[in-house]
PDB file of C-alpha atoms in Angstrom:
ATOM      1  CA  UNK A 789    -101.786 113.778-175.297  1.00 62.00           C
ATOM      2  CA  UNK A 790    -101.793 114.119-179.461  1.00 69.00           C
ATOM      3  CA  UNK A 791     -99.776 112.673-181.945  1.00 83.00           C
ATOM      4  CA  UNK A 792     -96.849 114.055-184.406  1.00 89.00           C
ATOM      5  CA  UNK A 793     -95.662 112.616-187.029  1.00 93.00           C
ATOM      6  CA  UNK A 794     -92.454 114.583-188.536  1.00 95.00           C
ATOM      7  CA  UNK A 795     -90.033 113.627-190.922  1.00 96.00           C
ATOM      8  CA  UNK A 796     -87.198 112.165-189.503  1.00 95.00           C
ATOM      9  CA  UNK A 797     -84.630 114.720-191.283  1.00 96.00           C
ATOM     10  CA  UNK A 798     -84.443 117.594-193.941  1.00 97.00           C
ATOM     11  CA  UNK A 799     -81.856 118.713-195.819  1.00 97.00           C
ATOM     12  CA  UNK A 800     -81.473 122.351-196.906  1.00 96.00           C
ATOM     13  CA  UNK A 801     -79.139 124.496-198.070  1.00 96.00           C
ATOM     14  CA  UNK A 802     -77.976 128.010-196.803  1.00 96.00           C
ATOM     15  CA  UNK A 803     -79.734 130.596-196.859  1.00 95.00           C
ATOM     16  CA  UNK A 804     -82.787 129.325-198.736  1.00 96.00           C
ATOM     17  CA  UNK A 805     -85.564 128.236-196.854  1.00 95.00           C
ATOM     18  CA  UNK A 806     -87.045 125.467-195.404  1.00 97.00           C
ATOM     19  CA  UNK A 807     -90.145 124.900-194.372  1.00 98.00           C
ATOM     20  CA  UNK A 808     -90.371 121.599-191.287  1.00 98.00           C
ATOM     21  CA  UNK A 809     -93.702 120.183-191.737  1.00 97.00           C
ATOM     22  CA  UNK A 810     -95.872 119.133-188.290  1.00 96.00           C
ATOM     23  CA  UNK A 811     -98.904 116.491-188.458  1.00 95.00           C
ATOM     24  CA  UNK A 812    -101.397 116.659-185.440  1.00 91.00           C
ATOM     25  CA  UNK A 813    -104.428 115.806-186.662  1.00 87.00           C
ATOM     26  CA  UNK A 814    -105.481 114.441-182.782  1.00 86.00           C
ATOM     27  CA  UNK A 815    -104.535 117.977-181.616  1.00 86.00           C
ATOM     28  CA  UNK A 816    -108.386 119.540-179.718  1.00 84.00           C
ATOM     29  CA  UNK A 817    -109.204 123.190-180.325  1.00 83.00           C
ATOM     30  CA  UNK A 818    -107.255 124.405-177.581  1.00 85.00           C
ATOM     31  CA  UNK A 819    -104.324 122.842-177.389  1.00 88.00           C
ATOM     32  CA  UNK A 820    -101.263 125.311-178.237  1.00 91.00           C
ATOM     33  CA  UNK A 821     -98.548 124.290-180.583  1.00 93.00           C
ATOM     34  CA  UNK A 822     -94.869 124.391-179.864  1.00 94.00           C
ATOM     35  CA  UNK A 823     -92.157 124.179-181.346  1.00 96.00           C
ATOM     36  CA  UNK A 824     -88.553 123.992-179.881  1.00 96.00           C
ATOM     37  CA  UNK A 825     -84.911 122.728-181.593  1.00 96.00           C
ATOM     38  CA  UNK A 826     -82.205 121.254-179.366  1.00 95.00           C
ATOM     39  CA  UNK A 827     -78.433 122.311-181.057  1.00 93.00           C
ATOM     40  CA  UNK A 828     -75.748 119.704-181.046  1.00 88.00           C
ATOM     41  CA  UNK A 829     -74.796 119.247-177.594  1.00 85.00           C
ATOM     42  CA  UNK A 830     -76.628 121.741-176.028  1.00 88.00           C
ATOM     43  CA  UNK A 831     -80.190 121.796-174.263  1.00 90.00           C
ATOM     44  CA  UNK A 832     -83.446 122.460-176.372  1.00 94.00           C
ATOM     45  CA  UNK A 833     -85.194 125.684-176.874  1.00 94.00           C
ATOM     46  CA  UNK A 834     -87.808 127.207-177.457  1.00 94.00           C
ATOM     47  CA  UNK A 835     -88.461 128.642-180.515  1.00 96.00           C
ATOM     48  CA  UNK A 836     -92.615 128.663-181.391  1.00 96.00           C
ATOM     49  CA  UNK A 837     -96.054 129.020-180.402  1.00 94.00           C
ATOM     50  CA  UNK A 838     -99.691 130.109-181.489  1.00 93.00           C
ATOM     51  CA  UNK A 839    -103.151 129.330-181.372  1.00 92.00           C
ATOM     52  CA  UNK A 840    -104.915 129.282-184.963  1.00 90.00           C
ATOM     53  CA  UNK A 841    -102.957 132.106-186.801  1.00 84.00           C
ATOM     54  CA  UNK A 842     -99.036 132.702-188.261  1.00 90.00           C
ATOM     55  CA  UNK A 843     -96.967 132.988-185.681  1.00 94.00           C
ATOM     56  CA  UNK A 844     -93.794 136.054-186.473  1.00 94.00           C
ATOM     57  CA  UNK A 845     -90.679 136.585-184.844  1.00 92.00           C
ATOM     58  CA  UNK A 846     -86.896 137.043-184.520  1.00 91.00           C
ATOM     59  CA  UNK A 847     -85.543 133.356-184.922  1.00 90.00           C
ATOM     60  CA  UNK A 848     -88.909 132.059-187.305  1.00 95.00           C
ATOM     61  CA  UNK A 849     -92.659 131.890-188.889  1.00 97.00           C
ATOM     62  CA  UNK A 850     -95.044 129.442-187.981  1.00 97.00           C
ATOM     63  CA  UNK A 851     -98.533 128.577-190.183  1.00 97.00           C
ATOM     64  CA  UNK A 852    -100.645 126.319-188.914  1.00 95.00           C
ATOM     65  CA  UNK A 853    -103.843 124.689-191.617  1.00 94.00           C
ATOM     66  CA  UNK A 854    -106.604 126.567-190.985  1.00 92.00           C
ATOM     67  CA  UNK A 855    -108.525 122.288-189.773  1.00 92.00           C
ATOM     68  CA  UNK A 856    -105.023 122.910-186.790  1.00 92.00           C
ATOM     69  CA  UNK A 857    -104.424 119.400-188.162  1.00 93.00           C
ATOM     70  CA  UNK A 858    -100.510 120.701-189.440  1.00 94.00           C
ATOM     71  CA  UNK A 859     -97.861 123.162-188.953  1.00 96.00           C
ATOM     72  CA  UNK A 860     -95.428 124.124-190.593  1.00 97.00           C
ATOM     73  CA  UNK A 861     -92.318 125.916-189.907  1.00 98.00           C
ATOM     74  CA  UNK A 862     -91.040 128.050-191.695  1.00 97.00           C
ATOM     75  CA  UNK A 863     -86.474 129.424-191.252  1.00 97.00           C
ATOM     76  CA  UNK A 864     -86.776 131.178-194.146  1.00 94.00           C
ATOM     77  CA  UNK A 865     -83.145 131.977-194.576  1.00 95.00           C
ATOM     78  CA  UNK A 866     -81.217 128.546-192.801  1.00 95.00           C
ATOM     79  CA  UNK A 867     -77.577 129.126-191.441  1.00 96.00           C
ATOM     80  CA  UNK A 868     -75.660 126.988-190.498  1.00 96.00           C
ATOM     81  CA  UNK A 869     -76.411 128.073-186.869  1.00 95.00           C
ATOM     82  CA  UNK A 870     -78.919 126.943-186.946  1.00 96.00           C
ATOM     83  CA  UNK A 871     -78.298 122.815-187.698  1.00 97.00           C
ATOM     84  CA  UNK A 872     -81.246 121.021-184.869  1.00 96.00           C
ATOM     85  CA  UNK A 873     -83.542 117.971-183.915  1.00 96.00           C
ATOM     86  CA  UNK A 874     -86.662 120.101-184.937  1.00 97.00           C
ATOM     87  CA  UNK A 875     -90.277 118.997-182.672  1.00 96.00           C
ATOM     88  CA  UNK A 876     -93.714 119.447-182.954  1.00 95.00           C
ATOM     89  CA  UNK A 877     -95.488 119.408-179.696  1.00 92.00           C
ATOM     90  CA  UNK A 878     -98.751 120.533-179.219  1.00 90.00           C
ATOM     91  CA  UNK A 879     -99.652 121.822-175.217  1.00 86.00           C
ATOM     92  CA  UNK A 880    -102.626 122.460-174.415  1.00 81.00           C
ATOM     93  CA  UNK A 881    -104.526 124.640-171.066  1.00 73.00           C
ATOM     94  CA  UNK A 882    -103.530 123.496-168.148  1.00 68.00           C
ATOM     95  CA  UNK A 883    -101.575 120.240-170.386  1.00 65.00           C
ATOM     96  CA  UNK A 884     -99.084 118.195-168.158  1.00 65.00           C
ATOM     97  CA  UNK A 885     -96.755 116.130-169.997  1.00 68.00           C
ATOM     98  CA  UNK A 886     -94.932 118.001-172.142  1.00 77.00           C
ATOM     99  CA  UNK A 887     -94.120 114.646-175.389  1.00 80.00           C
ATOM    100  CA  UNK A 888     -90.922 114.804-177.385  1.00 86.00           C
ATOM    101  CA  UNK A 889     -91.449 113.080-180.002  1.00 86.00           C
ATOM    102  CA  UNK A 890     -88.806 111.932-182.374  1.00 88.00           C
ATOM    103  CA  UNK A 891     -88.289 115.388-184.137  1.00 94.00           C
ATOM    104  CA  UNK A 892     -86.387 116.377-186.916  1.00 97.00           C
ATOM    105  CA  UNK A 893     -82.931 116.221-187.778  1.00 96.00           C
ATOM    106  CA  UNK A 894     -82.468 119.571-189.729  1.00 97.00           C
ATOM    107  CA  UNK A 895     -79.632 119.733-191.242  1.00 97.00           C
ATOM    108  CA  UNK A 896     -77.710 122.501-193.427  1.00 97.00           C
ATOM    109  CA  UNK A 897     -75.796 122.566-196.337  1.00 96.00           C
ATOM    110  CA  UNK A 898     -73.124 124.859-196.740  1.00 93.00           C
TER     111      UNK A 898
ATOM    112  CA  UNK B 991     -82.615 136.466-163.847  1.00 65.00           C
ATOM    113  CA  UNK B 992     -80.618 132.686-163.324  1.00 80.00           C
ATOM    114  CA  UNK B 993     -84.218 130.629-165.316  1.00 93.00           C
ATOM    115  CA  UNK B 994     -83.338 127.093-164.245  1.00 95.00           C
ATOM    116  CA  UNK B 995     -80.241 125.636-162.772  1.00 95.00           C
ATOM    117  CA  UNK B 996     -78.902 122.280-162.926  1.00 96.00           C
ATOM    118  CA  UNK B 997     -76.031 120.607-160.280  1.00 95.00           C
ATOM    119  CA  UNK B 998     -74.294 118.546-161.390  1.00 96.00           C
ATOM    120  CA  UNK B 999     -72.640 119.297-164.271  1.00 95.00           C
ATOM    121  CA  UNK B1000     -70.657 115.588-164.957  1.00 96.00           C
ATOM    122  CA  UNK B1001     -70.517 113.414-162.931  1.00 96.00           C
ATOM    123  CA  UNK B1002     -69.316 109.276-162.424  1.00 97.00           C
ATOM    124  CA  UNK B1003     -71.307 106.852-161.111  1.00 96.00           C
ATOM    125  CA  UNK B1004     -70.029 103.398-159.828  1.00 97.00           C
ATOM    126  CA  UNK B1005     -72.807 100.693-160.502  1.00 97.00           C
ATOM    127  CA  UNK B1006     -74.913 100.338-157.069  1.00 96.00           C
ATOM    128  CA  UNK B1007     -74.105 104.126-156.170  1.00 97.00           C
ATOM    129  CA  UNK B1008     -77.274 106.883-155.283  1.00 96.00           C
ATOM    130  CA  UNK B1009     -77.271 109.903-156.443  1.00 96.00           C
ATOM    131  CA  UNK B1010     -79.360 112.844-156.422  1.00 97.00           C
ATOM    132  CA  UNK B1011     -79.305 116.206-159.415  1.00 97.00           C
ATOM    133  CA  UNK B1012     -80.110 119.021-158.635  1.00 97.00           C
ATOM    134  CA  UNK B1013     -83.491 121.084-160.258  1.00 97.00           C
ATOM    135  CA  UNK B1014     -84.339 125.162-158.916  1.00 97.00           C
ATOM    136  CA  UNK B1015     -85.874 127.254-160.924  1.00 97.00           C
ATOM    137  CA  UNK B1016     -86.613 131.473-159.804  1.00 96.00           C
ATOM    138  CA  UNK B1017     -88.533 131.987-162.235  1.00 95.00           C
ATOM    139  CA  UNK B1018     -91.982 130.551-159.814  1.00 95.00           C
ATOM    140  CA  UNK B1019     -92.946 128.649-162.373  1.00 94.00           C
ATOM    141  CA  UNK B1020     -95.447 125.345-161.184  1.00 93.00           C
ATOM    142  CA  UNK B1021     -94.932 122.574-163.765  1.00 93.00           C
ATOM    143  CA  UNK B1022     -91.428 121.003-163.321  1.00 94.00           C
ATOM    144  CA  UNK B1023     -89.914 118.046-165.680  1.00 94.00           C
ATOM    145  CA  UNK B1024     -87.213 115.630-164.991  1.00 96.00           C
ATOM    146  CA  UNK B1025     -86.348 114.563-168.875  1.00 96.00           C
ATOM    147  CA  UNK B1026     -83.645 111.493-169.385  1.00 96.00           C
ATOM    148  CA  UNK B1027     -81.817 111.915-173.092  1.00 95.00           C
ATOM    149  CA  UNK B1028     -79.799 109.164-174.588  1.00 93.00           C
ATOM    150  CA  UNK B1029     -77.413 109.605-177.352  1.00 86.00           C
ATOM    151  CA  UNK B1030     -78.645 110.343-180.695  1.00 83.00           C
ATOM    152  CA  UNK B1031     -82.008 109.430-179.058  1.00 86.00           C
ATOM    153  CA  UNK B1032     -84.712 111.970-177.865  1.00 87.00           C
ATOM    154  CA  UNK B1033     -85.853 113.414-174.800  1.00 91.00           C
ATOM    155  CA  UNK B1034     -87.787 110.979-172.042  1.00 93.00           C
ATOM    156  CA  UNK B1035     -90.127 112.010-169.835  1.00 92.00           C
ATOM    157  CA  UNK B1036     -88.985 110.553-166.093  1.00 95.00           C
ATOM    158  CA  UNK B1037     -90.971 112.387-163.396  1.00 95.00           C
ATOM    159  CA  UNK B1038     -93.245 115.683-163.669  1.00 93.00           C
ATOM    160  CA  UNK B1039     -94.709 118.141-160.884  1.00 93.00           C
ATOM    161  CA  UNK B1040     -97.440 120.650-161.355  1.00 91.00           C
ATOM    162  CA  UNK B1041     -96.773 121.929-158.293  1.00 92.00           C
ATOM    163  CA  UNK B1042     -94.831 121.667-154.266  1.00 94.00           C
ATOM    164  CA  UNK B1043     -95.719 118.256-152.578  1.00 95.00           C
ATOM    165  CA  UNK B1044     -97.686 116.963-156.276  1.00 94.00           C
ATOM    166  CA  UNK B1045     -95.622 114.629-158.339  1.00 95.00           C
ATOM    167  CA  UNK B1046     -96.212 112.015-161.474  1.00 93.00           C
ATOM    168  CA  UNK B1047     -94.425 109.698-163.238  1.00 93.00           C
ATOM    169  CA  UNK B1048     -93.924 110.174-166.486  1.00 91.00           C
ATOM    170  CA  UNK B1049     -91.992 107.719-169.860  1.00 90.00           C
ATOM    171  CA  UNK B1050     -89.291 105.918-167.957  1.00 94.00           C
ATOM    172  CA  UNK B1051     -89.475 106.175-164.437  1.00 96.00           C
ATOM    173  CA  UNK B1052     -88.284 102.836-163.227  1.00 96.00           C
ATOM    174  CA  UNK B1053     -84.668 103.655-161.184  1.00 96.00           C
ATOM    175  CA  UNK B1054     -85.871 107.269-159.866  1.00 97.00           C
ATOM    176  CA  UNK B1055     -87.955 109.470-157.863  1.00 97.00           C
ATOM    177  CA  UNK B1056     -88.229 112.654-157.018  1.00 97.00           C
ATOM    178  CA  UNK B1057     -89.687 114.934-154.678  1.00 96.00           C
ATOM    179  CA  UNK B1058     -91.494 118.270-154.582  1.00 97.00           C
ATOM    180  CA  UNK B1059     -91.887 120.171-151.698  1.00 97.00           C
ATOM    181  CA  UNK B1060     -90.853 124.333-152.755  1.00 97.00           C
ATOM    182  CA  UNK B1061     -92.278 125.894-155.775  1.00 96.00           C
ATOM    183  CA  UNK B1062     -87.915 126.005-156.382  1.00 97.00           C
ATOM    184  CA  UNK B1063     -86.420 122.477-156.339  1.00 98.00           C
ATOM    185  CA  UNK B1064     -86.797 119.535-158.098  1.00 98.00           C
ATOM    186  CA  UNK B1065     -84.361 117.445-157.479  1.00 98.00           C
ATOM    187  CA  UNK B1066     -84.269 113.600-159.230  1.00 98.00           C
ATOM    188  CA  UNK B1067     -82.974 110.931-156.737  1.00 97.00           C
ATOM    189  CA  UNK B1068     -80.703 107.738-158.491  1.00 96.00           C
ATOM    190  CA  UNK B1069     -81.247 104.744-155.911  1.00 89.00           C
ATOM    191  CA  UNK B1070     -78.829 101.869-157.113  1.00 93.00           C
ATOM    192  CA  UNK B1071     -77.068 103.629-160.005  1.00 95.00           C
ATOM    193  CA  UNK B1072     -76.716 100.880-163.307  1.00 96.00           C
ATOM    194  CA  UNK B1073     -75.377 101.358-166.403  1.00 96.00           C
ATOM    195  CA  UNK B1074     -78.637 101.755-168.116  1.00 96.00           C
ATOM    196  CA  UNK B1075     -79.520 104.597-166.168  1.00 97.00           C
ATOM    197  CA  UNK B1076     -75.880 105.968-168.219  1.00 96.00           C
ATOM    198  CA  UNK B1077     -77.352 109.625-170.361  1.00 97.00           C
ATOM    199  CA  UNK B1078     -77.253 113.527-170.309  1.00 97.00           C
ATOM    200  CA  UNK B1079     -80.711 114.869-167.959  1.00 98.00           C
ATOM    201  CA  UNK B1080     -82.212 117.764-168.623  1.00 97.00           C
ATOM    202  CA  UNK B1081     -84.620 119.706-165.647  1.00 97.00           C
ATOM    203  CA  UNK B1082     -87.410 121.832-166.931  1.00 95.00           C
ATOM    204  CA  UNK B1083     -90.262 123.644-165.970  1.00 95.00           C
ATOM    205  CA  UNK B1084     -93.280 126.257-167.508  1.00 93.00           C
ATOM    206  CA  UNK B1085     -95.722 128.437-166.003  1.00 89.00           C
ATOM    207  CA  UNK B1086     -98.427 125.600-166.458  1.00 82.00           C
ATOM    208  CA  UNK B1087    -100.785 127.297-169.013  1.00 80.00           C
ATOM    209  CA  UNK B1088    -100.902 126.053-173.160  1.00 76.00           C
ATOM    210  CA  UNK B1089     -99.224 129.192-174.559  1.00 83.00           C
ATOM    211  CA  UNK B1090     -96.251 128.901-171.760  1.00 87.00           C
ATOM    212  CA  UNK B1091     -93.243 127.858-173.183  1.00 91.00           C
ATOM    213  CA  UNK B1092     -90.865 126.107-171.188  1.00 92.00           C
ATOM    214  CA  UNK B1093     -87.537 126.647-170.140  1.00 94.00           C
ATOM    215  CA  UNK B1094     -84.375 124.054-170.574  1.00 95.00           C
ATOM    216  CA  UNK B1095     -81.458 123.698-167.618  1.00 94.00           C
ATOM    217  CA  UNK B1096     -78.270 123.224-169.324  1.00 92.00           C
ATOM    218  CA  UNK B1097     -78.510 119.595-168.421  1.00 95.00           C
ATOM    219  CA  UNK B1098     -75.637 116.525-166.285  1.00 96.00           C
ATOM    220  CA  UNK B1099     -74.076 114.187-167.660  1.00 96.00           C
ATOM    221  CA  UNK B1100     -74.073 111.160-165.823  1.00 97.00           C
ATOM    222  CA  UNK B1101     -72.088 107.755-166.745  1.00 96.00           C
ATOM    223  CA  UNK B1102     -72.494 105.123-164.568  1.00 96.00           C
ATOM    224  CA  UNK B1103     -70.012 102.568-164.721  1.00 95.00           C
TER     225      UNK B1103
END
């Protein structure tokens, strides 16, 4: 399984963009990059995923480096509800181990 | 669709008791997972299954057992409960392909006293 490195914590002001980085230098060519988040006292929830090109959905955008060794989750306008722990997880085809690292704890200041 | 359903939501056990945490999914997912999350910590993989009849250990399997007799169900058994097993337990499921996302249940809060 590819190893990931994320900052332990980050802070953002409400209504400002947030860029959450993830390094995954050992990722294989067929691994998808998944992002999940866990709101306080809740189970994790899916945010976004991608393979090579940048991806957008209603929650966030995912920017993937050209060499795929890193990616950035972008929240375009942080809200108080976005305060959570964000996890970056590479996942290969038929990859059994969906392993969560420590993630990044995002605080959003009003 | 109900998604991933876990029961019970809360449980208090005495040391040495046994119990089974239930997990069922109605999405016909072949992969299922059990995680535990201690207070203020990240998720640790206990056991996983890639299909009916196939299970394998994750990072922290000691003190737990699982079975997967059907695609839908993946119960987690605690034998001889210990205080160290006080945690929140999450069940999750997905299809096998790399682009398929993981769906989580709402969790079981377990206290062993």
